[in-house]
Amino acid sequence: MKIVTTIAEFRQVRRGYGFESVGFVPTMGYLHEGHLELIRRARTENERVVASIFVNPKQFSPTEDLSRYPRDLDRDFHMLAGENVDLVFVPSNEVMYPPDYQTTVSVSRVTQALEGLRRPTHFDGVTTVVAKLFNIVQPSRAYFGQKDAQQSVVIRQMVRDLNFDLEIVVCPTVRESDGLAMSSRNKYLTEDERKGATVLYKALQSAKSIWDGGTRNSGILRAAMMETLSEELLARVDYISAADPVTLEEWHGEIPRDSGLLLSMAVFFGQTRLIDNLLLE
Ligand code: AMP
């Protein structure tokens, strides 16, 4: 496994892959099974696998956790080598954003709901760094997690709008045995918060069972999630949503029979903000 830190080095190794297919998994590091599942999927579908590790400052607001975001590069490299990754790109901030850097990539509509409402500069940071990484890596396929449902929708839109010549593959959310979605940020949770954090998945399941029973009223589905979340005293709800999975617009009243549903939420445990979602078709 090669590890490179500059764009020139990356391009030199990448040129050696010629016309071989390249699967790309962008990450912010501090890897877990969720990341590794993306890598494994990329491994089965491509001749070469490239991962990147970059904690992108542009997708954090000044009040967020950039400086304390967990990092452990040695452990990450060990895990990536164990999955037969060919090439890891680990750029510095200066490589990605030199002092005269001036360009932002911005997707307008699907960034306005859900996470984008609460984190207004977040998706510009994401699309800017992912566009740059796509131009550097030149992948055949790029792999993202359903865990960040809106991110996948936003990136698909960017790829369509800007004609990136690659396929976006969205992989299922990997969960702990008690249902908590794996996340690098779970490390911040105290023991009690970690126990309480299972309430996100429970809330999604409570709405799912109502949906499976035939209820299509979005208010009832949101109320079911809220009721479950309110049983956990350590949980402070930022938002809960029952939205159209394509437009991400909130459903009001009855959900049309032929439409899908994205249930999603953000919940604080102390300073730690957790997100989770469930896609129902
Ligand atoms: P991050 O390092 O948090 O930026 O995540 C890198 C990629 O891994 C993103 O596409 C995430 O959606 C994906 N990811 C993170 N957690 C999970 C998970 N629990 N299951 C599946 N994919 C995940």
mmCIF file of C-alpha atoms and ligand atoms in Angstrom:
data_model
loop_
_atom_site.group_PDB
_atom_site.id
_atom_site.type_symbol
_atom_site.label_atom_id
_atom_site.label_comp_id
_atom_site.label_asym_id
_atom_site.label_seq_id
_atom_site.Cartn_x
_atom_site.Cartn_y
_atom_site.Cartn_z
ATOM 1 C CA MET A 1 0.000 0.000 0.000
ATOM 2 C CA LYS A 2 1.398 3.380 -1.028
ATOM 3 C CA ILE A 3 0.789 6.470 1.090
ATOM 4 C CA VAL A 4 1.218 9.863 -0.559
ATOM 5 C CA THR A 5 0.747 13.398 0.718
ATOM 6 C CA THR A 6 1.129 15.581 -2.395
ATOM 7 C CA ILE A 7 -0.940 15.875 -5.571
ATOM 8 C CA ALA A 8 2.140 15.442 -7.781
ATOM 9 C CA GLU A 9 3.041 12.134 -6.084
ATOM 10 C CA PHE A 10 -0.566 11.000 -6.260
ATOM 11 C CA ARG A 11 -0.799 11.700 -9.988
ATOM 12 C CA GLN A 12 2.440 9.863 -10.656
ATOM 13 C CA VAL A 13 1.165 6.666 -8.977
ATOM 14 C CA ARG A 14 -2.303 7.108 -10.499
ATOM 15 C CA ARG A 15 -0.848 7.304 -14.028
ATOM 16 C CA GLY A 16 0.608 3.822 -13.486
ATOM 17 C CA TYR A 17 -2.947 2.449 -13.174
ATOM 18 C CA GLY A 18 -3.631 3.343 -16.823
ATOM 19 C CA PHE A 19 -7.119 2.207 -17.828
ATOM 20 C CA GLU A 20 -7.692 0.000 -14.756
ATOM 21 C CA SER A 21 -10.892 0.801 -12.842
ATOM 22 C CA VAL A 22 -10.383 2.811 -9.656
ATOM 23 C CA GLY A 23 -12.729 2.722 -6.655
ATOM 24 C CA PHE A 24 -12.391 5.716 -4.330
ATOM 25 C CA VAL A 25 -13.401 6.043 -0.671
ATOM 26 C CA PRO A 26 -13.015 9.559 0.761
ATOM 27 C CA THR A 27 -12.872 9.707 4.588
ATOM 28 C CA MET A 28 -11.922 11.979 7.466
ATOM 29 C CA GLY A 29 -10.030 9.110 9.115
ATOM 30 C CA TYR A 30 -10.394 7.555 12.559
ATOM 31 C CA LEU A 31 -11.734 4.596 10.634
ATOM 32 C CA HIS A 32 -14.323 2.071 11.760
ATOM 33 C CA GLU A 33 -16.261 -0.833 10.234
ATOM 34 C CA GLY A 34 -18.549 1.614 8.393
ATOM 35 C CA HIS A 35 -15.567 2.944 6.429
ATOM 36 C CA LEU A 36 -14.169 -0.563 5.934
ATOM 37 C CA GLU A 37 -17.419 -1.773 4.383
ATOM 38 C CA LEU A 38 -17.088 0.988 1.768
ATOM 39 C CA ILE A 39 -13.507 -0.128 1.112
ATOM 40 C CA ARG A 40 -14.563 -3.782 0.805
ATOM 41 C CA ARG A 41 -17.304 -2.909 -1.646
ATOM 42 C CA ALA A 42 -14.819 -0.834 -3.660
ATOM 43 C CA ARG A 43 -12.372 -3.762 -3.558
ATOM 44 C CA THR A 44 -14.917 -6.166 -5.091
ATOM 45 C CA GLU A 45 -15.939 -3.767 -7.873
ATOM 46 C CA ASN A 46 -12.626 -2.260 -9.014
ATOM 47 C CA GLU A 47 -9.116 -3.240 -10.020
ATOM 48 C CA ARG A 48 -7.602 -0.510 -7.839
ATOM 49 C CA VAL A 49 -8.779 0.975 -4.551
ATOM 50 C CA VAL A 50 -7.850 4.470 -3.390
ATOM 51 C CA ALA A 51 -8.769 5.971 -0.005
ATOM 52 C CA SER A 52 -8.239 9.500 1.229
ATOM 53 C CA ILE A 53 -7.933 10.763 4.777
ATOM 54 C CA PHE A 54 -8.483 14.491 5.156
ATOM 55 C CA VAL A 55 -10.253 16.294 7.991
ATOM 56 C CA ASN A 56 -11.655 19.023 5.779
ATOM 57 C CA PRO A 57 -11.721 22.322 7.695
ATOM 58 C CA LYS A 58 -14.167 23.878 5.198
ATOM 59 C CA GLN A 59 -17.023 21.590 6.269
ATOM 60 C CA PHE A 60 -16.785 22.561 9.951
ATOM 61 C CA SER A 61 -18.275 25.818 11.245
ATOM 62 C CA PRO A 62 -16.200 27.854 13.754
ATOM 63 C CA THR A 63 -18.340 26.462 16.609
ATOM 64 C CA GLU A 64 -17.907 22.813 15.584
ATOM 65 C CA ASP A 65 -15.409 20.131 16.577
ATOM 66 C CA LEU A 66 -12.592 20.544 13.990
ATOM 67 C CA SER A 67 -9.721 20.856 16.479
ATOM 68 C CA ARG A 68 -10.858 17.935 18.629
ATOM 69 C CA TYR A 69 -11.979 15.670 15.752
ATOM 70 C CA PRO A 70 -10.419 12.257 16.563
ATOM 71 C CA ARG A 71 -7.291 11.332 14.620
ATOM 72 C CA ASP A 72 -5.093 8.208 14.555
ATOM 73 C CA LEU A 73 -3.285 7.883 11.233
ATOM 74 C CA ASP A 74 -1.132 4.882 12.167
ATOM 75 C CA ARG A 75 -4.179 2.881 13.139
ATOM 76 C CA ASP A 76 -5.989 4.005 9.960
ATOM 77 C CA PHE A 77 -3.056 2.939 7.729
ATOM 78 C CA HIS A 78 -2.960 -0.449 9.444
ATOM 79 C CA MET A 79 -6.699 -0.959 8.828
ATOM 80 C CA LEU A 80 -6.467 0.149 5.189
ATOM 81 C CA ALA A 81 -3.479 -2.114 4.518
ATOM 82 C CA GLY A 82 -5.525 -4.991 5.977
ATOM 83 C CA GLU A 83 -8.153 -4.374 3.276
ATOM 84 C CA ASN A 84 -5.611 -4.384 0.422
ATOM 85 C CA VAL A 85 -6.010 -0.712 -0.401
ATOM 86 C CA ASP A 86 -3.579 0.255 -3.176
ATOM 87 C CA LEU A 87 -3.111 3.934 -2.488
ATOM 88 C CA VAL A 88 -3.912 6.343 0.347
ATOM 89 C CA PHE A 89 -3.958 10.103 -0.176
ATOM 90 C CA VAL A 90 -3.327 12.085 3.008
ATOM 91 C CA PRO A 91 -2.992 15.736 2.029
ATOM 92 C CA SER A 92 -2.295 18.587 4.443
ATOM 93 C CA ASN A 93 -4.540 21.655 4.632
ATOM 94 C CA GLU A 94 -1.894 23.574 2.647
ATOM 95 C CA VAL A 95 -1.935 21.009 -0.183
ATOM 96 C CA MET A 96 -5.737 21.197 -0.474
ATOM 97 C CA TYR A 97 -6.120 24.921 0.250
ATOM 98 C CA PRO A 98 -2.957 26.878 -0.576
ATOM 99 C CA PRO A 99 -2.933 30.508 0.629
ATOM 100 C CA ASP A 100 -4.388 31.918 -2.614
ATOM 101 C CA TYR A 101 -7.250 29.364 -2.754
ATOM 102 C CA GLN A 102 -10.501 31.053 -3.909
ATOM 103 C CA THR A 103 -13.077 28.581 -5.292
ATOM 104 C CA THR A 104 -16.237 27.101 -3.747
ATOM 105 C CA VAL A 105 -18.443 24.420 -5.298
ATOM 106 C CA SER A 106 -22.028 24.923 -4.141
ATOM 107 C CA VAL A 107 -25.164 22.855 -4.788
ATOM 108 C CA SER A 108 -28.235 25.007 -4.259
ATOM 109 C CA ARG A 109 -31.539 23.226 -3.576
ATOM 110 C CA VAL A 110 -30.945 19.872 -1.886
ATOM 111 C CA THR A 111 -28.536 21.565 0.548
ATOM 112 C CA GLN A 112 -31.289 23.786 1.959
ATOM 113 C CA ALA A 113 -33.078 21.147 4.078
ATOM 114 C CA LEU A 114 -32.157 18.960 7.070
ATOM 115 C CA GLU A 115 -28.426 19.185 7.894
ATOM 116 C CA GLY A 116 -27.993 22.172 5.594
ATOM 117 C CA LEU A 117 -30.536 24.210 7.566
ATOM 118 C CA ARG A 118 -28.662 23.652 10.822
ATOM 119 C CA ARG A 119 -25.153 23.742 9.344
ATOM 120 C CA PRO A 120 -25.415 26.418 6.629
ATOM 121 C CA THR A 121 -21.794 26.273 5.382
ATOM 122 C CA HIS A 122 -21.308 22.512 5.768
ATOM 123 C CA PHE A 123 -22.280 21.246 2.312
ATOM 124 C CA ASP A 124 -20.291 23.910 0.445
ATOM 125 C CA GLY A 125 -17.285 22.528 2.317
ATOM 126 C CA VAL A 126 -18.211 18.964 1.409
ATOM 127 C CA THR A 127 -18.868 19.572 -2.301
ATOM 128 C CA THR A 128 -15.760 21.716 -2.648
ATOM 129 C CA VAL A 129 -13.450 19.092 -1.172
ATOM 130 C CA VAL A 130 -15.139 16.165 -2.926
ATOM 131 C CA ALA A 131 -14.959 17.945 -6.309
ATOM 132 C CA LYS A 132 -11.249 18.573 -5.722
ATOM 133 C CA LEU A 133 -10.684 14.960 -4.668
ATOM 134 C CA PHE A 134 -12.556 13.659 -7.734
ATOM 135 C CA ASN A 135 -10.328 15.797 -9.971
ATOM 136 C CA ILE A 136 -7.196 14.527 -8.248
ATOM 137 C CA VAL A 137 -8.174 10.842 -7.913
ATOM 138 C CA GLN A 138 -10.074 10.467 -11.227
ATOM 139 C CA PRO A 139 -12.042 7.479 -9.911
ATOM 140 C CA SER A 140 -14.313 5.171 -11.890
ATOM 141 C CA ARG A 141 -16.568 4.793 -8.838
ATOM 142 C CA ALA A 142 -16.782 6.648 -5.517
ATOM 143 C CA TYR A 143 -18.271 5.104 -2.391
ATOM 144 C CA PHE A 144 -20.337 6.905 0.252
ATOM 145 C CA GLY A 145 -22.363 5.765 3.275
ATOM 146 C CA GLN A 146 -26.135 5.939 3.685
ATOM 147 C CA LYS A 147 -25.281 7.117 7.230
ATOM 148 C CA ASP A 148 -24.862 10.592 5.704
ATOM 149 C CA ALA A 149 -28.010 10.411 3.580
ATOM 150 C CA GLN A 150 -28.152 14.070 2.547
ATOM 151 C CA GLN A 151 -24.445 14.080 1.684
ATOM 152 C CA SER A 152 -25.042 11.297 -0.852
ATOM 153 C CA VAL A 153 -27.952 13.181 -2.411
ATOM 154 C CA VAL A 154 -25.901 16.390 -2.614
ATOM 155 C CA ILE A 155 -22.898 14.637 -4.156
ATOM 156 C CA ARG A 156 -25.027 12.804 -6.724
ATOM 157 C CA GLN A 157 -26.502 16.179 -7.701
ATOM 158 C CA MET A 158 -23.035 17.729 -8.033
ATOM 159 C CA VAL A 159 -21.837 14.811 -10.161
ATOM 160 C CA ARG A 160 -24.826 15.217 -12.486
ATOM 161 C CA ASP A 161 -24.590 18.992 -12.661
ATOM 162 C CA LEU A 162 -20.826 19.154 -13.237
ATOM 163 C CA ASN A 163 -20.625 16.048 -15.472
ATOM 164 C CA PHE A 164 -18.084 14.157 -13.409
ATOM 165 C CA ASP A 165 -17.394 10.938 -15.312
ATOM 166 C CA LEU A 166 -17.851 8.479 -12.443
ATOM 167 C CA GLU A 167 -20.455 6.385 -10.651
ATOM 168 C CA ILE A 168 -21.614 7.142 -7.096
ATOM 169 C CA VAL A 169 -22.231 4.028 -4.975
ATOM 170 C CA VAL A 170 -24.121 4.442 -1.693
ATOM 171 C CA CYS A 171 -23.574 1.639 0.867
ATOM 172 C CA PRO A 172 -25.821 0.676 3.822
ATOM 173 C CA THR A 173 -25.226 2.118 7.294
ATOM 174 C CA VAL A 174 -23.100 -0.162 9.482
ATOM 175 C CA ARG A 175 -24.346 -0.353 13.076
ATOM 176 C CA GLU A 176 -23.091 -1.564 16.437
ATOM 177 C CA SER A 177 -24.876 -4.670 17.764
ATOM 178 C CA ASP A 178 -27.294 -2.453 19.740
ATOM 179 C CA GLY A 179 -28.257 -0.435 16.658
ATOM 180 C CA LEU A 180 -26.112 2.689 17.131
ATOM 181 C CA ALA A 181 -24.782 3.801 13.739
ATOM 182 C CA MET A 182 -20.984 3.644 13.714
ATOM 183 C CA SER A 183 -19.365 7.080 13.678
ATOM 184 C CA SER A 184 -15.958 8.516 14.510
ATOM 185 C CA ARG A 185 -17.832 10.942 16.773
ATOM 186 C CA ASN A 186 -19.166 8.115 19.010
ATOM 187 C CA LYS A 187 -15.768 8.319 20.693
ATOM 188 C CA TYR A 188 -16.865 11.583 22.362
ATOM 189 C CA LEU A 189 -19.737 9.894 24.243
ATOM 190 C CA THR A 190 -19.517 9.165 27.966
ATOM 191 C CA GLU A 191 -20.545 5.690 29.081
ATOM 192 C CA ASP A 192 -24.072 6.858 29.958
ATOM 193 C CA GLU A 193 -24.414 8.836 26.728
ATOM 194 C CA ARG A 194 -23.243 5.828 24.734
ATOM 195 C CA LYS A 195 -25.987 3.713 26.316
ATOM 196 C CA GLY A 196 -28.587 6.429 25.718
ATOM 197 C CA ALA A 197 -27.480 6.904 22.087
ATOM 198 C CA THR A 198 -29.255 3.703 21.059
ATOM 199 C CA VAL A 199 -32.438 5.787 21.242
ATOM 200 C CA LEU A 200 -31.825 7.181 17.712
ATOM 201 C CA TYR A 201 -32.144 3.755 16.135
ATOM 202 C CA LYS A 202 -35.066 2.885 18.415
ATOM 203 C CA ALA A 203 -36.860 6.053 17.312
ATOM 204 C CA LEU A 204 -36.301 5.207 13.631
ATOM 205 C CA GLN A 205 -37.581 1.679 14.247
ATOM 206 C CA SER A 206 -40.696 2.943 16.043
ATOM 207 C CA ALA A 207 -41.604 5.048 12.990
ATOM 208 C CA LYS A 208 -40.744 2.167 10.646
ATOM 209 C CA SER A 209 -43.119 -0.215 12.416
ATOM 210 C CA ILE A 210 -45.923 2.332 12.025
ATOM 211 C CA TRP A 211 -45.023 2.786 8.324
ATOM 212 C CA ASP A 212 -44.932 -0.997 7.868
ATOM 213 C CA GLY A 213 -48.405 -1.107 9.446
ATOM 214 C CA GLY A 214 -49.640 1.061 6.568
ATOM 215 C CA THR A 215 -49.692 4.547 8.135
ATOM 216 C CA ARG A 216 -48.694 7.240 5.618
ATOM 217 C CA ASN A 217 -49.289 10.288 7.817
ATOM 218 C CA SER A 218 -45.981 12.136 8.175
ATOM 219 C CA GLY A 219 -47.075 13.884 11.392
ATOM 220 C CA ILE A 220 -47.787 10.561 13.076
ATOM 221 C CA LEU A 221 -44.376 9.204 11.985
ATOM 222 C CA ARG A 222 -42.545 12.273 13.341
ATOM 223 C CA ALA A 223 -44.541 12.094 16.585
ATOM 224 C CA ALA A 224 -43.577 8.424 17.035
ATOM 225 C CA MET A 225 -39.868 9.290 16.684
ATOM 226 C CA MET A 226 -40.242 12.238 19.062
ATOM 227 C CA GLU A 227 -42.008 10.158 21.673
ATOM 228 C CA THR A 228 -39.257 7.525 21.681
ATOM 229 C CA LEU A 229 -36.504 10.164 21.814
ATOM 230 C CA SER A 230 -38.202 11.953 24.714
ATOM 231 C CA GLU A 231 -37.860 8.810 26.832
ATOM 232 C CA GLU A 232 -34.069 9.291 26.907
ATOM 233 C CA LEU A 233 -33.237 12.097 29.345
ATOM 234 C CA LEU A 234 -29.696 12.652 28.002
ATOM 235 C CA ALA A 235 -30.966 13.220 24.449
ATOM 236 C CA ARG A 236 -31.616 16.769 23.193
ATOM 237 C CA VAL A 237 -33.328 16.716 19.811
ATOM 238 C CA ASP A 238 -31.958 19.094 17.151
ATOM 239 C CA TYR A 239 -34.443 17.967 14.487
ATOM 240 C CA ILE A 240 -36.497 15.014 13.366
ATOM 241 C CA SER A 241 -37.681 14.707 9.813
ATOM 242 C CA ALA A 242 -39.896 12.688 7.504
ATOM 243 C CA ALA A 243 -38.890 13.864 4.041
ATOM 244 C CA ASP A 244 -38.985 12.966 0.359
ATOM 245 C CA PRO A 245 -35.752 10.982 -0.282
ATOM 246 C CA VAL A 246 -35.239 12.643 -3.684
ATOM 247 C CA THR A 247 -35.979 16.339 -3.050
ATOM 248 C CA LEU A 248 -35.394 16.149 0.745
ATOM 249 C CA GLU A 249 -38.467 18.361 1.193
ATOM 250 C CA GLU A 250 -40.382 17.701 4.395
ATOM 251 C CA TRP A 251 -43.600 15.760 3.972
ATOM 252 C CA HIS A 252 -46.701 17.349 5.472
ATOM 253 C CA GLY A 253 -49.872 15.342 6.014
ATOM 254 C CA GLU A 254 -50.295 12.167 3.960
ATOM 255 C CA ILE A 255 -47.316 10.794 2.022
ATOM 256 C CA PRO A 256 -48.364 9.796 -1.524
ATOM 257 C CA ARG A 257 -48.567 5.995 -2.011
ATOM 258 C CA ASP A 258 -45.844 5.820 -4.684
ATOM 259 C CA SER A 259 -43.352 8.018 -2.783
ATOM 260 C CA GLY A 260 -40.466 6.937 -0.596
ATOM 261 C CA LEU A 261 -39.618 8.284 2.813
ATOM 262 C CA LEU A 262 -36.382 9.371 4.431
ATOM 263 C CA LEU A 263 -36.680 9.383 8.216
ATOM 264 C CA SER A 264 -33.792 11.305 9.745
ATOM 265 C CA MET A 265 -32.710 13.074 12.895
ATOM 266 C CA ALA A 266 -29.925 14.903 14.685
ATOM 267 C CA VAL A 267 -29.701 14.542 18.450
ATOM 268 C CA PHE A 268 -27.276 16.096 20.926
ATOM 269 C CA PHE A 269 -25.766 14.145 23.813
ATOM 270 C CA GLY A 270 -23.956 16.865 25.719
ATOM 271 C CA GLN A 271 -21.800 18.607 23.076
ATOM 272 C CA THR A 272 -21.844 15.596 20.757
ATOM 273 C CA ARG A 273 -24.215 15.771 17.825
ATOM 274 C CA LEU A 274 -25.280 12.410 16.377
ATOM 275 C CA ILE A 275 -27.213 11.857 13.143
ATOM 276 C CA ASP A 276 -29.020 8.804 11.845
ATOM 277 C CA ASN A 277 -31.588 7.935 9.196
ATOM 278 C CA LEU A 278 -33.649 5.189 7.629
ATOM 279 C CA LEU A 279 -34.699 5.052 3.995
ATOM 280 C CA LEU A 280 -38.130 3.479 3.434
ATOM 281 C CA GLU A 281 -39.318 2.734 -0.086
HETATM 282 P P1 AMP B 1 -16.384 10.366 7.454
HETATM 283 O O1 AMP B 1 -15.007 9.854 7.716
HETATM 284 O O2 AMP B 1 -17.246 10.423 8.672
HETATM 285 O O3 AMP B 1 -16.410 11.618 6.623
HETATM 286 O O4 AMP B 1 -17.092 9.247 6.550
HETATM 287 C C1 AMP B 1 -16.516 8.819 5.334
HETATM 288 C C2 AMP B 1 -17.527 7.987 4.589
HETATM 289 O O5 AMP B 1 -17.912 6.868 5.395
HETATM 290 C C3 AMP B 1 -18.825 8.747 4.283
HETATM 291 O O6 AMP B 1 -19.274 8.396 2.978
HETATM 292 C C4 AMP B 1 -19.766 8.254 5.334
HETATM 293 O O7 AMP B 1 -21.126 8.311 4.955
HETATM 294 C C5 AMP B 1 -19.312 6.809 5.479
HETATM 295 N N1 AMP B 1 -19.724 6.287 6.784
HETATM 296 C C6 AMP B 1 -19.508 6.829 8.007
HETATM 297 N N2 AMP B 1 -20.082 6.074 8.972
HETATM 298 C C7 AMP B 1 -20.685 5.032 8.338
HETATM 299 C C8 AMP B 1 -21.455 3.908 8.775
HETATM 300 N N3 AMP B 1 -21.726 3.707 10.055
HETATM 301 N N4 AMP B 1 -21.912 3.049 7.833
HETATM 302 C C9 AMP B 1 -21.661 3.255 6.516
HETATM 303 N N5 AMP B 1 -20.935 4.278 6.046
HETATM 304 C C10 AMP B 1 -20.453 5.162 6.924
#
